[in-house]
mmCIF file with all atom_site columns, C-alpha atoms in Angstrom:
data_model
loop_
_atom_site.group_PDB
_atom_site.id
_atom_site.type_symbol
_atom_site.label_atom_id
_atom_site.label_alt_id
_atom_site.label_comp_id
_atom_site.label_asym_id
_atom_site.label_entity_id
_atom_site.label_seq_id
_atom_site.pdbx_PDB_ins_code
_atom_site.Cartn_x
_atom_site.Cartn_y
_atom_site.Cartn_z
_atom_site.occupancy
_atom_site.B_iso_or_equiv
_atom_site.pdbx_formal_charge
_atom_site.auth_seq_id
_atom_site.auth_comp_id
_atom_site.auth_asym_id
_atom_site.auth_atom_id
_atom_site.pdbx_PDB_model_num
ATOM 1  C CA . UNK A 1 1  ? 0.000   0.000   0.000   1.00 77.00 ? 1  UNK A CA 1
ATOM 2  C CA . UNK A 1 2  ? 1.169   3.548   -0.185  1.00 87.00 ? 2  UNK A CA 1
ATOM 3  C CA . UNK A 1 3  ? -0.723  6.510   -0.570  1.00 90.00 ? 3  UNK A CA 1
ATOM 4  C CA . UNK A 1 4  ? -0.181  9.572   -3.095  1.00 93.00 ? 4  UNK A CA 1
ATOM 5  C CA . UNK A 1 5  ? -0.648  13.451  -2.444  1.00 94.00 ? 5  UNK A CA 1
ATOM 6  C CA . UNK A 1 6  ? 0.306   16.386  -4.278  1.00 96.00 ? 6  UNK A CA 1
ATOM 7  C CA . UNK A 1 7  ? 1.805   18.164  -1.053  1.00 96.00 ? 7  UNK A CA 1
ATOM 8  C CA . UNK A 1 8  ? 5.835   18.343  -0.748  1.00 96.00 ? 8  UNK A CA 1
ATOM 9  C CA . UNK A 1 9  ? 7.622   15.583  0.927   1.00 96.00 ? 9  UNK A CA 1
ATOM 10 C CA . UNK A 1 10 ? 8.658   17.083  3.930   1.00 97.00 ? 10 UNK A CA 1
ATOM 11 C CA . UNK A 1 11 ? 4.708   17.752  4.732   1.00 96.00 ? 11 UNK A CA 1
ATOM 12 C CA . UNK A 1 12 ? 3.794   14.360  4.312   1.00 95.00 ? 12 UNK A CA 1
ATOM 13 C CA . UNK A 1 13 ? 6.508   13.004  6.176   1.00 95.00 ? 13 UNK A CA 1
ATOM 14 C CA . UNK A 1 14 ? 5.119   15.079  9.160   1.00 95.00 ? 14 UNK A CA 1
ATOM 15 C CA . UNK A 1 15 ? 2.171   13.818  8.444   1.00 92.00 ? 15 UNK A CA 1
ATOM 16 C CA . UNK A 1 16 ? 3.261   10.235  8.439   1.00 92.00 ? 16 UNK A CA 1
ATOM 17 C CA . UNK A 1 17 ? 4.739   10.987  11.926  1.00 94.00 ? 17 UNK A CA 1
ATOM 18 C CA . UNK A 1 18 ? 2.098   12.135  13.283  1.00 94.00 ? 18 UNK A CA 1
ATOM 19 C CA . UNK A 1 19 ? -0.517  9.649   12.431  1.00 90.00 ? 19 UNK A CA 1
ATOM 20 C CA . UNK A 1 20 ? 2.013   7.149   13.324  1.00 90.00 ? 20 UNK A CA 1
ATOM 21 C CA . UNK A 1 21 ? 1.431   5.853   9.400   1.00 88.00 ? 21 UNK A CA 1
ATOM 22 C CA . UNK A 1 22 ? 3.261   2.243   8.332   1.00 88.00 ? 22 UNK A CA 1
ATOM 23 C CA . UNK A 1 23 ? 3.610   2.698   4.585   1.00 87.00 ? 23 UNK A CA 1
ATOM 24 C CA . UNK A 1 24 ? 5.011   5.198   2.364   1.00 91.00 ? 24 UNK A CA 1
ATOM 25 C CA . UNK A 1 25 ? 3.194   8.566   1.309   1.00 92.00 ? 25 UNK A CA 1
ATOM 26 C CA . UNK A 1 26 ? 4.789   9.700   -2.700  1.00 95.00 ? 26 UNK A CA 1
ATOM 27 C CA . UNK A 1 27 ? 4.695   13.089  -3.501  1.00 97.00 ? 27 UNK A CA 1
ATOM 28 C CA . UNK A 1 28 ? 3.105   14.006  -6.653  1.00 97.00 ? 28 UNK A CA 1
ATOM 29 C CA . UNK A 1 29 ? 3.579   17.714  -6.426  1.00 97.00 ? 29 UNK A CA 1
ATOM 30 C CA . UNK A 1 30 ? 2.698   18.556  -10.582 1.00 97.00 ? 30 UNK A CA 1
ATOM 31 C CA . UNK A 1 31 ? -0.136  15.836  -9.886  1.00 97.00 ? 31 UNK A CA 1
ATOM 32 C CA . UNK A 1 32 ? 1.177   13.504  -12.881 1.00 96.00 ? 32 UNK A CA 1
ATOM 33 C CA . UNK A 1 33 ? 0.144   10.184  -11.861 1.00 94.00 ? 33 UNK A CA 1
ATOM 34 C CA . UNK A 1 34 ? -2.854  11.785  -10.001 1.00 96.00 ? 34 UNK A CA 1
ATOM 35 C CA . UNK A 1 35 ? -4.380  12.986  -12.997 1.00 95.00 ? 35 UNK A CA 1
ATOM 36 C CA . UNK A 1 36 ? -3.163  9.798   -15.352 1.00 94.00 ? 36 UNK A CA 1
ATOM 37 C CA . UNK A 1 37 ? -5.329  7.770   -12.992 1.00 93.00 ? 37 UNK A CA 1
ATOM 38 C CA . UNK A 1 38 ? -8.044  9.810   -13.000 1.00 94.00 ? 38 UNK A CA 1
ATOM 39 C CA . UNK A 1 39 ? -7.713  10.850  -8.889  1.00 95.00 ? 39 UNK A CA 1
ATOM 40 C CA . UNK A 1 40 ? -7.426  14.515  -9.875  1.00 96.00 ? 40 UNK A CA 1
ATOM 41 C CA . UNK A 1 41 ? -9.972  16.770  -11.990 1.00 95.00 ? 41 UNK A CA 1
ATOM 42 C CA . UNK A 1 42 ? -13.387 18.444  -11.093 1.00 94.00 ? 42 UNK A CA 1
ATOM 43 C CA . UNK A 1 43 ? -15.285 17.577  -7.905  1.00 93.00 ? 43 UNK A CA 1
ATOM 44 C CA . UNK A 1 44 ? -17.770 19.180  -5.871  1.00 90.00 ? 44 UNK A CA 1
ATOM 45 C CA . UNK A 1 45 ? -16.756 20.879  -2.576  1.00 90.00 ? 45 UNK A CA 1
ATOM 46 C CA . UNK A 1 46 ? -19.772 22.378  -0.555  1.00 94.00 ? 46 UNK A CA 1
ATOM 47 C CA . UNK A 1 47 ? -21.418 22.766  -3.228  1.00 94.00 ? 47 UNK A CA 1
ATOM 48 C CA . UNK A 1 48 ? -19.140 24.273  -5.575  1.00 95.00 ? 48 UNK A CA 1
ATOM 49 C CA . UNK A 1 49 ? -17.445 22.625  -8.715  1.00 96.00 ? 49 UNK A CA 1
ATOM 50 C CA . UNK A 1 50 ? -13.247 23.199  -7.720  1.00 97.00 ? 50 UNK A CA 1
ATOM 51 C CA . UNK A 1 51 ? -10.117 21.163  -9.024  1.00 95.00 ? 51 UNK A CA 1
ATOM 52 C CA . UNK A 1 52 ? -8.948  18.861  -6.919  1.00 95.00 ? 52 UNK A CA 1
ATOM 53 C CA . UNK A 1 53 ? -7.605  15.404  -5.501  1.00 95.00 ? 53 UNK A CA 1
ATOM 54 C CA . UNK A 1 54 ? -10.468 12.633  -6.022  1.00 95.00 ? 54 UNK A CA 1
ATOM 55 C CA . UNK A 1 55 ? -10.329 10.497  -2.890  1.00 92.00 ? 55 UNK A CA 1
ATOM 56 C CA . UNK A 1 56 ? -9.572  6.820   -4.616  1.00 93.00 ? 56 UNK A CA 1
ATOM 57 C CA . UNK A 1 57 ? -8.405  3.307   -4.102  1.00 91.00 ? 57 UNK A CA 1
ATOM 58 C CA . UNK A 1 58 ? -6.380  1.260   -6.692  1.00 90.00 ? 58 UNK A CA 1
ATOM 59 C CA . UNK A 1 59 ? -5.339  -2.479  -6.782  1.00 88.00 ? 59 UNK A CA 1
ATOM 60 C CA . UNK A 1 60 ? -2.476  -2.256  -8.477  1.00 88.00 ? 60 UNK A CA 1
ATOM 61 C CA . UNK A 1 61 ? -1.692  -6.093  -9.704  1.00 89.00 ? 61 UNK A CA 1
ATOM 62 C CA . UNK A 1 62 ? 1.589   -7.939  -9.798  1.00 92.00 ? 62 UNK A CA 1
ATOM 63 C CA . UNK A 1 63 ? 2.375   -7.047  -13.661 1.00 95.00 ? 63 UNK A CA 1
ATOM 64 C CA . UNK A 1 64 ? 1.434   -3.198  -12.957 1.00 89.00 ? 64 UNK A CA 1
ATOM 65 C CA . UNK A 1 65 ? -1.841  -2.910  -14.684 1.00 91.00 ? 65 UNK A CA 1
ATOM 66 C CA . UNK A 1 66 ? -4.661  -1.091  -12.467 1.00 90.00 ? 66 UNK A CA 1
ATOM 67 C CA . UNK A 1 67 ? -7.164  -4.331  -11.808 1.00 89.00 ? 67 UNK A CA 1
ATOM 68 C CA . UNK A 1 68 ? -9.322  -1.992  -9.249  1.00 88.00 ? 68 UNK A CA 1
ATOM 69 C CA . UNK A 1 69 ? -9.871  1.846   -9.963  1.00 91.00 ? 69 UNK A CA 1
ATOM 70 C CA . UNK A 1 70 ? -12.463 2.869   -6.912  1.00 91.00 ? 70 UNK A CA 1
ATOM 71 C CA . UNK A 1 71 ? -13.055 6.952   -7.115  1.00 93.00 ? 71 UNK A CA 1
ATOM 72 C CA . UNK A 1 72 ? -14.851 9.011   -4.263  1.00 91.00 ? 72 UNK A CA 1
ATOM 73 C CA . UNK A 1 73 ? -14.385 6.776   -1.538  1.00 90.00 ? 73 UNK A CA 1
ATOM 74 C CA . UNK A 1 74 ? -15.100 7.704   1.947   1.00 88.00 ? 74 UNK A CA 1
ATOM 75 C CA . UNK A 1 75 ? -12.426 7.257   4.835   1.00 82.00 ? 75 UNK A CA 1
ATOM 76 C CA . UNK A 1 76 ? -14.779 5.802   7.229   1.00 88.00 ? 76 UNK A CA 1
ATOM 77 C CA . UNK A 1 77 ? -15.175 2.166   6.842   1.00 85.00 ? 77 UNK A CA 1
ATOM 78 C CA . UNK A 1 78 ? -13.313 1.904   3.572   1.00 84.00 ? 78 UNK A CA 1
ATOM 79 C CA . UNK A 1 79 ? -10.353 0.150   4.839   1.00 80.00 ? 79 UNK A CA 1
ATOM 80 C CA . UNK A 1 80 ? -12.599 -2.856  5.940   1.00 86.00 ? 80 UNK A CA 1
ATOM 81 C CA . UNK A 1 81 ? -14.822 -3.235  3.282   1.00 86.00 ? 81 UNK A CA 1
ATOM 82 C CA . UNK A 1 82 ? -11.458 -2.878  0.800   1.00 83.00 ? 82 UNK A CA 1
ATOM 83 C CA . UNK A 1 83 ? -10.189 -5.999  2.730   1.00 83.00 ? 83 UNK A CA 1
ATOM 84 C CA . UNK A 1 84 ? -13.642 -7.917  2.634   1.00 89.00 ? 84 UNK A CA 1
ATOM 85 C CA . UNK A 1 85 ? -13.952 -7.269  -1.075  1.00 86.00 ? 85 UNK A CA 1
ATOM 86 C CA . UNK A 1 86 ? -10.279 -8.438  -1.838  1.00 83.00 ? 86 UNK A CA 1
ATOM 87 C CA . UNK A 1 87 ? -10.425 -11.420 0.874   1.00 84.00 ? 87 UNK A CA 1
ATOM 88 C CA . UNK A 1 88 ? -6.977  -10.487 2.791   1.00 79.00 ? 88 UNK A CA 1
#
């Protein structure tokens, strides 16, 4: 597992620390592979249509073809039902 952000390395190593995190965070500060996958584009915020990161989940198989894209998750619960769905 490791999680992707656009924000600089240093702030998501702080953030690692603090949520006492066990895999890696990548920076992906000109939002390349955000945007390839589809996890960055137009989304609504309160509301409003902004630009933004799309909260998503991606099983990435052994070859290093996408088998799972999952777009707007929700944090709560996802985790579980993630592990449920993919038996592990």
């Amino acid at each position: 597992m490791v999680g992707i952000s656009p924000d600089k390395p240093e702030k998501l190593a702080r953030f690692a620390d603090a949520d006492g995190l066990t895999f890696p965070l990548l920076s992906d500060p000109d939002k390349t592979v955000l945007a390839r996958w589809g996890a960055f584009g137009e989304k609504k915020l309160y509301g409003k249509t902004v630009q933004g990161v799309i909260r998503s989940t991606f099983v990435v198989g052994p070859d290093g073809r996408i088998e799972v894209a999952q777009y707007n998750v929700r944090a709560t619960g996802h985790v579980a039902k993630l592990r449920r769905d993919l038996k592990i």
